[in-house]
């Protein structure tokens, strides 16, 4: 029996729904899409318009490559299957492509790592896996020919200058640093218009009867059967704290992104275990909430949009990721001054973690999207998250150009003056990555909360690419037990279950590095 069918009747506040989704970002919209397609009456509630806030700040990319993590690979393969189905339904209105991801290294350690990763990827079902060590391999990157359904190898490795240069084919000969020793290419990867993809999901949900309520906020959860199950939500309308309405429902889905922690606490507090029935102790209620707190952490996600009129980056290039540590080039007196300043500035005088990456941005001719999470990792984000993240602005942009020029020297040649100052037009924006310590999503029933409480959050830096599979899985959880015809949950469902964070053995395994983590890029 579906969880919402018990006494979810209409109220004076308006028509009852089967599920209220808290959060209208791309993940919340995906949950609405897959629930409504299966017959659920859905209401999406958010204080902001759909697909705004952090969802509007996405890098808009996707990949099926997640290292040797079996379940993340299966999860993302399913999500990309669904992305391609959605693209076919709308004649690819959201411009999905297969331009690929390139992971590059200039170290012997990087070379060995790529070979091992290719071998591991083959065991997970990725096609290809060949390691090419000379320029005669005949494999050519064709960024202008890679439609979303183009035939590509899953993983390929190119080692040595000749093999890398040959792979890049028609791109300029000096595009990538001559110091590059190894390139791992993920073919079933690329990018899209995340806004248009989300819009297609939202249109599909609305066509199936889903509704949105904005600006509005869920401020309370009502329960039945002595707090055992959800019966509805209290919604504040707009910014007026006295303007409330009640919506009867049998399920609440926490898709609140950076505010998922606060929404999760609201759901847990709605549960009144028998030991607390009638109790007035705030301490007891707080202890109950703490016992079931899920470990959401927000990190700053910033990106810089570089106007590239000098063509440092060809507009047909793939996503490019430099995996090595980066030592920024400073004059001796600059390095000394940075070390004397201490704090973040001092870290700039030492090797910085790898992961700097970029891709062309076809939505604005001659523009490059640049990212490097290491440049904001020192900035703590309090809970609840501030409405706007604190970004380093022009300094972030300059450091990106300095760092990425290790991989693409022409960036420095074109946009850094002789004194090292940035000579470029760059805009910076950003949002948050919401994640857990294992960098895996939380999808399923909320432990410690009334029956009918669900979460689909913590999708870190892969929310757009994972949203379809996440929405599909969430719908399967909400519809659990609807009948013998229901398909079994996919293999990755157990890996993403929220209650793993109540298990001391798992928490210890993550802390000790014994549990697999989702790959961050």
Tab-separated table of C-alpha atoms in Angstrom, residues 38-517:
chain	number	residue	atom	x	y	z
A	38	UNK	CA	3.885	7.323	-11.384
A	39	UNK	CA	0.596	8.848	-10.319
A	40	UNK	CA	1.440	10.764	-7.152
A	41	UNK	CA	-0.150	14.136	-6.448
A	42	UNK	CA	2.851	16.366	-5.740
A	43	UNK	CA	3.334	19.865	-4.345
A	44	UNK	CA	6.769	21.526	-4.505
A	45	UNK	CA	7.362	24.216	-1.872
A	46	UNK	CA	10.244	26.704	-1.957
A	47	UNK	CA	10.974	30.246	-0.838
A	48	UNK	CA	12.600	30.880	-4.217
A	49	UNK	CA	11.541	30.236	-7.830
A	50	UNK	CA	12.154	26.748	-9.206
A	51	UNK	CA	15.688	25.964	-10.428
A	52	UNK	CA	17.203	29.063	-8.867
A	53	UNK	CA	19.717	29.496	-6.029
A	54	UNK	CA	22.474	26.834	-6.043
A	55	UNK	CA	20.945	24.973	-9.000
A	56	UNK	CA	21.427	28.103	-11.094
A	57	UNK	CA	25.167	28.124	-10.261
A	58	UNK	CA	25.923	24.636	-11.580
A	59	UNK	CA	28.921	23.710	-13.704
A	60	UNK	CA	26.282	21.781	-15.737
A	61	UNK	CA	28.520	18.789	-16.438
A	62	UNK	CA	28.115	15.028	-16.178
A	63	UNK	CA	30.270	11.917	-16.246
A	64	UNK	CA	29.858	8.198	-15.715
A	65	UNK	CA	33.405	7.832	-14.393
A	66	UNK	CA	33.559	7.665	-10.584
A	67	UNK	CA	36.864	5.883	-10.080
A	68	UNK	CA	36.541	2.367	-8.690
A	69	UNK	CA	33.327	3.060	-6.737
A	70	UNK	CA	30.982	0.331	-7.920
A	71	UNK	CA	27.693	1.794	-6.716
A	72	UNK	CA	28.381	5.391	-7.778
A	73	UNK	CA	29.282	4.083	-11.230
A	74	UNK	CA	26.024	2.114	-11.462
A	75	UNK	CA	24.064	5.089	-10.113
A	76	UNK	CA	25.544	7.512	-12.624
A	77	UNK	CA	25.179	5.124	-15.541
A	78	UNK	CA	21.480	4.937	-14.726
A	79	UNK	CA	21.222	8.707	-14.405
A	80	UNK	CA	22.894	9.266	-17.771
A	81	UNK	CA	20.572	6.662	-19.321
A	82	UNK	CA	17.676	8.769	-18.046
A	83	UNK	CA	19.304	12.021	-19.184
A	84	UNK	CA	19.595	10.630	-22.689
A	85	UNK	CA	15.969	9.474	-22.600
A	86	UNK	CA	14.849	12.942	-21.526
A	87	UNK	CA	17.001	14.474	-24.306
A	88	UNK	CA	15.373	12.226	-26.901
A	89	UNK	CA	11.891	13.185	-25.645
A	90	UNK	CA	12.475	16.909	-26.254
A	91	UNK	CA	14.731	16.808	-29.323
A	92	UNK	CA	17.655	17.587	-27.005
A	93	UNK	CA	16.300	20.956	-25.945
A	94	UNK	CA	18.896	21.104	-23.165
A	95	UNK	CA	21.913	20.606	-25.490
A	96	UNK	CA	23.334	17.447	-23.928
A	97	UNK	CA	26.689	16.512	-25.482
A	98	UNK	CA	29.453	13.909	-25.118
A	99	UNK	CA	32.434	16.242	-25.187
A	100	UNK	CA	34.148	14.143	-22.505
A	101	UNK	CA	36.340	14.668	-19.453
A	102	UNK	CA	40.145	14.671	-19.644
A	103	UNK	CA	42.156	14.030	-16.456
A	104	UNK	CA	45.796	15.089	-16.944
A	105	UNK	CA	49.020	14.572	-15.009
A	106	UNK	CA	52.695	15.474	-15.441
A	107	UNK	CA	54.011	12.947	-12.909
A	108	UNK	CA	55.053	9.314	-13.001
A	109	UNK	CA	52.646	8.714	-10.139
A	110	UNK	CA	49.858	10.115	-12.280
A	111	UNK	CA	50.810	7.811	-15.144
A	112	UNK	CA	50.650	4.735	-12.936
A	113	UNK	CA	47.380	5.896	-11.392
A	114	UNK	CA	45.738	6.288	-14.819
A	115	UNK	CA	46.740	2.794	-15.883
A	116	UNK	CA	45.323	1.337	-12.671
A	117	UNK	CA	42.144	3.390	-13.016
A	118	UNK	CA	41.592	2.209	-16.587
A	119	UNK	CA	41.960	-1.416	-15.481
A	120	UNK	CA	39.523	-0.895	-12.607
A	121	UNK	CA	37.045	0.903	-14.871
A	122	UNK	CA	36.976	-2.083	-17.239
A	123	UNK	CA	35.786	-4.291	-14.367
A	124	UNK	CA	32.886	-1.870	-13.783
A	125	UNK	CA	31.601	-2.103	-17.334
A	126	UNK	CA	33.286	0.906	-18.936
A	127	UNK	CA	34.174	0.225	-22.559
A	128	UNK	CA	37.643	0.864	-23.949
A	129	UNK	CA	40.354	0.762	-21.310
A	130	UNK	CA	43.279	0.765	-23.767
A	131	UNK	CA	46.548	2.459	-22.770
A	132	UNK	CA	48.135	4.200	-25.791
A	133	UNK	CA	51.851	5.023	-25.589
A	134	UNK	CA	52.653	6.450	-29.013
A	135	UNK	CA	51.120	8.766	-31.565
A	136	UNK	CA	49.954	6.014	-33.903
A	137	UNK	CA	46.888	4.988	-31.898
A	138	UNK	CA	44.466	6.582	-34.370
A	139	UNK	CA	42.052	7.809	-31.666
A	140	UNK	CA	41.026	11.406	-32.270
A	141	UNK	CA	39.054	13.807	-30.141
A	142	UNK	CA	36.311	15.475	-32.216
A	143	UNK	CA	34.561	17.989	-29.990
A	144	UNK	CA	32.457	19.307	-32.852
A	145	UNK	CA	31.058	15.840	-33.628
A	146	UNK	CA	30.138	14.509	-30.186
A	147	UNK	CA	26.345	14.503	-29.933
A	148	UNK	CA	24.789	13.144	-26.746
A	149	UNK	CA	24.334	9.698	-28.310
A	150	UNK	CA	27.681	9.529	-30.163
A	151	UNK	CA	29.544	6.227	-30.031
A	152	UNK	CA	32.503	6.671	-27.649
A	153	UNK	CA	34.809	4.540	-25.535
A	154	UNK	CA	34.132	4.792	-21.828
A	155	UNK	CA	37.757	5.100	-20.700
A	156	UNK	CA	41.023	5.515	-22.626
A	157	UNK	CA	44.539	6.444	-21.481
A	158	UNK	CA	47.200	8.279	-23.514
A	159	UNK	CA	50.767	8.422	-22.208
A	160	UNK	CA	53.674	10.454	-23.495
A	161	UNK	CA	53.697	13.695	-25.480
A	162	UNK	CA	53.099	12.065	-28.872
A	163	UNK	CA	50.109	10.001	-27.704
A	164	UNK	CA	48.472	12.988	-25.974
A	165	UNK	CA	49.153	15.349	-28.883
A	166	UNK	CA	47.747	12.835	-31.386
A	167	UNK	CA	44.560	12.366	-29.345
A	168	UNK	CA	43.812	16.100	-29.373
A	169	UNK	CA	43.946	16.017	-33.164
A	170	UNK	CA	42.832	19.314	-34.653
A	171	UNK	CA	43.198	21.346	-31.459
A	172	UNK	CA	46.242	23.674	-31.453
A	173	UNK	CA	49.551	21.889	-31.029
A	174	UNK	CA	50.469	24.046	-28.028
A	175	UNK	CA	47.075	23.675	-26.322
A	176	UNK	CA	48.288	21.387	-23.509
A	177	UNK	CA	51.572	21.735	-21.637
A	178	UNK	CA	54.401	19.717	-23.143
A	179	UNK	CA	55.115	18.472	-19.599
A	180	UNK	CA	51.917	16.403	-19.619
A	181	UNK	CA	52.796	12.724	-19.210
A	182	UNK	CA	49.371	11.083	-19.059
A	183	UNK	CA	45.771	11.736	-20.010
A	184	UNK	CA	42.777	9.655	-18.903
A	185	UNK	CA	39.727	10.318	-21.085
A	186	UNK	CA	36.161	9.556	-20.024
A	187	UNK	CA	34.038	9.453	-23.176
A	188	UNK	CA	30.512	9.132	-21.773
A	189	UNK	CA	30.663	12.583	-20.245
A	190	UNK	CA	30.070	16.189	-21.196
A	191	UNK	CA	27.685	18.961	-20.286
A	192	UNK	CA	24.265	20.456	-20.911
A	193	UNK	CA	22.080	23.450	-20.090
A	194	UNK	CA	21.126	22.535	-16.530
A	195	UNK	CA	18.352	25.138	-16.491
A	196	UNK	CA	16.785	23.708	-19.628
A	197	UNK	CA	17.173	20.128	-18.405
A	198	UNK	CA	15.507	21.036	-15.125
A	199	UNK	CA	12.794	22.881	-17.018
A	200	UNK	CA	12.037	19.733	-19.015
A	201	UNK	CA	11.686	17.778	-15.760
A	202	UNK	CA	9.451	20.472	-14.289
A	203	UNK	CA	7.271	20.631	-17.385
A	204	UNK	CA	6.882	16.853	-17.261
A	205	UNK	CA	5.928	16.989	-13.594
A	206	UNK	CA	3.381	19.737	-14.199
A	207	UNK	CA	1.912	17.855	-17.140
A	208	UNK	CA	1.356	14.956	-14.729
A	209	UNK	CA	-0.386	17.251	-12.220
A	210	UNK	CA	2.422	18.472	-9.959
A	211	UNK	CA	2.043	21.977	-8.552
A	212	UNK	CA	4.492	24.532	-7.156
A	213	UNK	CA	3.972	26.895	-4.234
A	214	UNK	CA	6.450	29.807	-4.131
A	215	UNK	CA	7.480	31.865	-2.300
A	216	UNK	CA	6.652	29.636	0.635
A	217	UNK	CA	8.431	27.661	3.344
A	218	UNK	CA	7.584	24.503	5.269
A	219	UNK	CA	7.777	25.540	8.931
A	220	UNK	CA	6.115	22.568	10.605
A	221	UNK	CA	5.198	18.920	10.146
A	222	UNK	CA	1.948	17.517	11.527
A	223	UNK	CA	1.559	13.882	12.456
A	224	UNK	CA	-1.067	11.255	13.224
A	225	UNK	CA	-1.077	8.048	15.261
A	226	UNK	CA	0.778	9.616	18.203
A	227	UNK	CA	3.525	11.024	16.019
A	228	UNK	CA	4.092	7.785	14.135
A	229	UNK	CA	3.369	9.070	10.638
A	230	UNK	CA	3.194	12.273	8.642
A	231	UNK	CA	-0.261	13.767	8.139
A	232	UNK	CA	0.603	17.171	6.688
A	233	UNK	CA	2.797	20.258	6.736
A	234	UNK	CA	2.405	23.834	7.891
A	235	UNK	CA	3.470	26.263	5.197
A	236	UNK	CA	4.386	29.913	5.671
A	237	UNK	CA	3.317	31.947	2.654
A	238	UNK	CA	5.874	34.515	1.558
A	239	UNK	CA	7.812	36.485	4.161
A	240	UNK	CA	4.860	37.130	6.502
A	241	UNK	CA	5.283	34.867	9.561
A	242	UNK	CA	1.573	35.169	10.311
A	243	UNK	CA	0.483	33.901	6.884
A	244	UNK	CA	0.160	30.129	7.172
A	245	UNK	CA	-1.720	27.330	5.533
A	246	UNK	CA	-1.920	23.606	6.172
A	247	UNK	CA	-1.442	21.013	3.450
A	248	UNK	CA	-2.534	17.452	4.156
A	249	UNK	CA	-0.147	14.856	2.819
A	250	UNK	CA	1.237	11.426	3.579
A	251	UNK	CA	4.855	12.057	2.594
A	252	UNK	CA	7.372	14.886	2.973
A	253	UNK	CA	10.572	14.830	0.901
A	254	UNK	CA	13.556	16.853	2.097
A	255	UNK	CA	15.245	18.227	-1.034
A	256	UNK	CA	16.334	21.426	0.681
A	257	UNK	CA	19.930	21.381	-0.590
A	258	UNK	CA	22.080	23.650	1.614
A	259	UNK	CA	19.246	23.742	4.166
A	260	UNK	CA	18.666	19.983	4.252
A	261	UNK	CA	20.132	19.760	7.754
A	262	UNK	CA	17.616	22.206	9.181
A	263	UNK	CA	14.736	20.531	7.338
A	264	UNK	CA	15.900	17.137	8.561
A	265	UNK	CA	15.826	18.351	12.164
A	266	UNK	CA	12.275	19.625	11.646
A	267	UNK	CA	11.203	16.172	10.454
A	268	UNK	CA	12.891	14.360	13.333
A	269	UNK	CA	11.387	16.726	15.896
A	270	UNK	CA	7.926	15.907	14.515
A	271	UNK	CA	8.371	12.375	15.836
A	272	UNK	CA	7.362	11.937	19.464
A	273	UNK	CA	8.562	8.532	20.655
A	274	UNK	CA	6.445	6.971	23.368
A	275	UNK	CA	9.146	7.784	25.905
A	276	UNK	CA	8.587	11.466	25.143
A	277	UNK	CA	4.804	11.523	24.829
A	278	UNK	CA	3.469	14.206	27.087
A	279	UNK	CA	6.962	15.342	28.016
A	280	UNK	CA	7.691	19.050	28.140
A	281	UNK	CA	11.446	18.703	28.483
A	282	UNK	CA	13.208	20.650	25.731
A	283	UNK	CA	16.373	18.813	26.672
A	284	UNK	CA	14.713	15.467	25.917
A	285	UNK	CA	13.485	16.729	22.556
A	286	UNK	CA	16.943	18.070	21.738
A	287	UNK	CA	18.561	14.774	22.679
A	288	UNK	CA	16.173	12.921	20.380
A	289	UNK	CA	16.976	15.305	17.510
A	290	UNK	CA	20.740	14.990	18.046
A	291	UNK	CA	20.549	11.202	18.071
A	292	UNK	CA	19.199	11.228	14.528
A	293	UNK	CA	21.143	14.156	13.071
A	294	UNK	CA	22.481	13.457	9.588
A	295	UNK	CA	25.967	14.893	8.897
A	296	UNK	CA	25.342	17.465	6.188
A	297	UNK	CA	28.207	19.852	5.491
A	298	UNK	CA	28.116	22.798	3.105
A	299	UNK	CA	31.178	23.769	1.095
A	300	UNK	CA	31.560	26.799	-1.132
A	301	UNK	CA	31.215	26.098	-4.853
A	302	UNK	CA	32.631	28.973	-6.884
A	303	UNK	CA	33.207	29.350	-10.593
A	304	UNK	CA	34.750	32.042	-12.760
A	305	UNK	CA	33.595	32.905	-16.275
A	306	UNK	CA	36.559	34.074	-18.364
A	307	UNK	CA	35.969	36.072	-21.526
A	308	UNK	CA	38.545	34.542	-23.880
A	309	UNK	CA	38.773	36.761	-26.985
A	310	UNK	CA	42.397	35.672	-27.536
A	311	UNK	CA	41.400	32.021	-27.878
A	312	UNK	CA	43.542	30.493	-25.147
A	313	UNK	CA	40.980	27.672	-24.923
A	314	UNK	CA	39.431	26.302	-28.134
A	315	UNK	CA	35.647	26.308	-27.947
A	316	UNK	CA	35.612	22.656	-29.067
A	317	UNK	CA	37.755	21.506	-26.100
A	318	UNK	CA	36.529	18.912	-23.586
A	319	UNK	CA	36.337	19.320	-19.812
A	320	UNK	CA	39.984	19.515	-18.667
A	321	UNK	CA	41.106	18.567	-15.123
A	322	UNK	CA	44.668	18.947	-13.829
A	323	UNK	CA	45.152	16.258	-11.183
A	324	UNK	CA	48.609	17.187	-9.875
A	325	UNK	CA	49.452	19.531	-7.063
A	326	UNK	CA	50.085	23.046	-8.368
A	327	UNK	CA	52.891	25.305	-7.260
A	328	UNK	CA	51.999	28.839	-8.305
A	329	UNK	CA	54.772	30.875	-9.877
A	330	UNK	CA	55.692	33.850	-7.690
A	331	UNK	CA	58.680	36.144	-7.614
A	332	UNK	CA	60.879	35.517	-4.555
A	333	UNK	CA	59.723	38.696	-2.839
A	334	UNK	CA	56.067	37.819	-3.492
A	335	UNK	CA	56.500	34.334	-2.014
A	336	UNK	CA	58.182	35.771	1.057
A	337	UNK	CA	55.405	38.322	1.531
A	338	UNK	CA	52.714	35.649	1.248
A	339	UNK	CA	54.384	33.473	3.859
A	340	UNK	CA	54.687	36.447	6.206
A	341	UNK	CA	50.962	37.193	5.843
A	342	UNK	CA	50.028	33.751	7.170
A	343	UNK	CA	46.573	32.195	6.841
A	344	UNK	CA	45.183	31.557	3.366
A	345	UNK	CA	47.798	33.790	1.757
A	346	UNK	CA	50.611	31.639	3.152
A	347	UNK	CA	49.080	28.510	1.600
A	348	UNK	CA	49.451	30.138	-1.814
A	349	UNK	CA	53.230	30.030	-1.441
A	350	UNK	CA	53.127	26.239	-1.022
A	351	UNK	CA	51.907	23.450	-3.337
A	352	UNK	CA	48.113	23.503	-3.644
A	353	UNK	CA	45.863	20.446	-4.094
A	354	UNK	CA	45.105	19.397	-7.655
A	355	UNK	CA	41.675	19.505	-9.239
A	356	UNK	CA	41.737	22.821	-11.119
A	357	UNK	CA	39.484	22.406	-14.136
A	358	UNK	CA	37.687	24.234	-16.925
A	359	UNK	CA	35.427	23.781	-19.915
A	360	UNK	CA	34.212	25.976	-22.755
A	361	UNK	CA	30.864	27.665	-22.164
A	362	UNK	CA	28.988	27.565	-25.494
A	363	UNK	CA	26.165	29.701	-24.078
A	364	UNK	CA	28.441	32.744	-24.340
A	365	UNK	CA	30.786	32.779	-27.330
A	366	UNK	CA	34.425	32.835	-26.358
A	367	UNK	CA	33.830	32.120	-22.665
A	368	UNK	CA	35.491	29.552	-20.397
A	369	UNK	CA	34.125	28.230	-17.076
A	370	UNK	CA	36.984	27.786	-14.572
A	371	UNK	CA	36.858	26.060	-11.178
A	372	UNK	CA	39.204	25.007	-8.374
A	373	UNK	CA	37.584	23.975	-5.105
A	374	UNK	CA	40.906	24.178	-3.212
A	375	UNK	CA	40.730	27.978	-3.289
A	376	UNK	CA	37.738	28.112	-0.924
A	377	UNK	CA	38.248	24.968	1.160
A	378	UNK	CA	39.568	26.969	4.127
A	379	UNK	CA	36.325	28.947	4.427
A	380	UNK	CA	33.957	27.420	6.974
A	381	UNK	CA	30.252	27.619	6.135
A	382	UNK	CA	28.114	27.945	9.286
A	383	UNK	CA	24.746	26.246	9.739
A	384	UNK	CA	22.295	27.376	8.596
A	385	UNK	CA	24.143	28.430	5.457
A	386	UNK	CA	24.203	32.171	4.733
A	387	UNK	CA	21.876	33.075	1.843
A	388	UNK	CA	24.888	34.051	-0.279
A	389	UNK	CA	28.291	32.339	-0.097
A	390	UNK	CA	31.404	34.361	0.626
A	391	UNK	CA	33.591	34.299	-2.507
A	392	UNK	CA	37.109	35.533	-3.161
A	393	UNK	CA	36.091	37.319	-6.358
A	394	UNK	CA	38.895	38.774	-8.454
A	395	UNK	CA	41.563	37.007	-6.383
A	396	UNK	CA	39.857	33.667	-7.086
A	397	UNK	CA	39.849	34.431	-10.809
A	398	UNK	CA	43.541	35.416	-10.873
A	399	UNK	CA	44.564	32.321	-8.931
A	400	UNK	CA	42.560	30.150	-11.310
A	401	UNK	CA	44.377	31.547	-14.330
A	402	UNK	CA	47.725	31.080	-12.583
A	403	UNK	CA	46.897	27.507	-11.609
A	404	UNK	CA	45.327	26.411	-14.893
A	405	UNK	CA	48.234	27.805	-16.897
A	406	UNK	CA	50.230	24.817	-15.589
A	407	UNK	CA	48.013	22.712	-17.868
A	408	UNK	CA	47.317	25.302	-20.604
A	409	UNK	CA	50.276	27.747	-20.735
A	410	UNK	CA	48.496	30.069	-23.149
A	411	UNK	CA	46.139	31.183	-20.355
A	412	UNK	CA	49.043	32.913	-18.616
A	413	UNK	CA	50.479	34.188	-21.893
A	414	UNK	CA	47.178	35.811	-22.807
A	415	UNK	CA	45.812	37.017	-19.469
A	416	UNK	CA	48.674	37.609	-17.002
A	417	UNK	CA	50.829	40.711	-17.405
A	418	UNK	CA	54.600	40.678	-16.943
A	419	UNK	CA	54.136	41.654	-13.288
A	420	UNK	CA	51.706	38.733	-12.777
A	421	UNK	CA	48.566	40.854	-12.559
A	422	UNK	CA	45.426	39.594	-14.284
A	423	UNK	CA	44.531	41.273	-17.576
A	424	UNK	CA	41.175	39.654	-18.281
A	425	UNK	CA	37.437	40.130	-17.999
A	426	UNK	CA	36.163	37.587	-15.489
A	427	UNK	CA	32.916	37.273	-13.539
A	428	UNK	CA	32.639	35.109	-10.429
A	429	UNK	CA	29.579	33.468	-8.912
A	430	UNK	CA	28.805	30.412	-6.864
A	431	UNK	CA	26.662	28.517	-4.418
A	432	UNK	CA	27.145	25.523	-2.144
A	433	UNK	CA	27.988	21.857	-2.396
A	434	UNK	CA	25.998	19.996	0.256
A	435	UNK	CA	27.678	16.718	1.128
A	436	UNK	CA	28.280	14.105	3.808
A	437	UNK	CA	31.725	12.834	4.954
A	438	UNK	CA	31.624	9.940	2.473
A	439	UNK	CA	30.550	12.262	-0.374
A	440	UNK	CA	27.650	9.931	-1.190
A	441	UNK	CA	24.008	11.031	-1.371
A	442	UNK	CA	21.295	10.442	1.213
A	443	UNK	CA	18.232	8.964	-0.486
A	444	UNK	CA	15.487	7.204	1.445
A	445	UNK	CA	13.441	7.295	4.638
A	446	UNK	CA	14.645	9.660	7.382
A	447	UNK	CA	15.644	7.688	10.478
A	448	UNK	CA	14.034	8.830	13.708
A	449	UNK	CA	11.315	10.767	11.867
A	450	UNK	CA	7.628	9.869	11.373
A	451	UNK	CA	6.777	7.356	8.644
A	452	UNK	CA	6.420	9.244	5.385
A	453	UNK	CA	9.554	11.358	5.979
A	454	UNK	CA	12.107	11.074	3.181
A	455	UNK	CA	15.329	12.775	2.122
A	456	UNK	CA	17.035	13.217	-1.227
A	457	UNK	CA	20.001	15.479	-0.545
A	458	UNK	CA	23.759	15.613	-0.068
A	459	UNK	CA	24.490	15.237	-3.789
A	460	UNK	CA	27.673	17.280	-3.456
A	461	UNK	CA	29.115	18.473	-6.784
A	462	UNK	CA	27.145	16.007	-8.904
A	463	UNK	CA	23.554	17.102	-8.300
A	464	UNK	CA	22.714	17.958	-11.892
A	465	UNK	CA	24.214	14.794	-13.378
A	466	UNK	CA	22.688	12.556	-10.664
A	467	UNK	CA	19.297	14.237	-10.363
A	468	UNK	CA	17.411	11.883	-12.662
A	469	UNK	CA	18.539	8.661	-10.990
A	470	UNK	CA	18.146	10.273	-7.574
A	471	UNK	CA	14.577	11.315	-8.355
A	472	UNK	CA	13.759	7.886	-9.709
A	473	UNK	CA	15.182	6.163	-6.613
A	474	UNK	CA	13.393	8.522	-4.244
A	475	UNK	CA	10.098	7.811	-6.014
A	476	UNK	CA	10.734	4.077	-5.588
A	477	UNK	CA	11.266	4.571	-1.850
A	478	UNK	CA	8.079	6.611	-1.448
A	479	UNK	CA	6.123	4.082	-3.489
A	480	UNK	CA	7.575	1.102	-1.632
A	481	UNK	CA	5.169	-1.788	-1.291
A	482	UNK	CA	2.726	-0.429	-3.847
A	483	UNK	CA	2.232	-3.870	-5.307
A	484	UNK	CA	3.814	-7.048	-6.579
A	485	UNK	CA	4.531	-5.376	-9.919
A	486	UNK	CA	6.930	-2.904	-8.312
A	487	UNK	CA	10.508	-3.566	-9.479
A	488	UNK	CA	13.140	-4.208	-6.784
A	489	UNK	CA	15.284	-1.314	-5.670
A	490	UNK	CA	18.564	-0.976	-7.605
A	491	UNK	CA	21.807	-2.236	-6.110
A	492	UNK	CA	22.988	1.251	-5.155
A	493	UNK	CA	19.907	1.958	-3.000
A	494	UNK	CA	21.440	0.324	0.085
A	495	UNK	CA	24.682	2.316	-0.289
A	496	UNK	CA	22.785	5.606	-0.141
A	497	UNK	CA	20.447	4.751	2.766
A	498	UNK	CA	20.452	7.588	5.327
A	499	UNK	CA	20.597	5.286	8.362
A	500	UNK	CA	24.219	4.420	7.577
A	501	UNK	CA	25.107	7.540	9.574
A	502	UNK	CA	23.627	6.000	12.711
A	503	UNK	CA	25.971	2.991	12.512
A	504	UNK	CA	29.178	3.403	14.492
A	505	UNK	CA	31.078	0.838	12.408
A	506	UNK	CA	30.347	2.759	9.214
A	507	UNK	CA	31.247	6.111	10.739
A	508	UNK	CA	34.559	4.684	11.929
A	509	UNK	CA	35.237	3.130	8.507
A	510	UNK	CA	34.728	6.477	6.771
A	511	UNK	CA	36.944	8.288	9.262
A	512	UNK	CA	39.678	5.662	8.814
A	513	UNK	CA	39.445	5.707	5.016
A	514	UNK	CA	38.153	2.144	4.800
A	515	UNK	CA	34.840	3.109	3.158
A	516	UNK	CA	34.655	4.171	-0.470
A	517	UNK	CA	33.881	7.803	-1.193
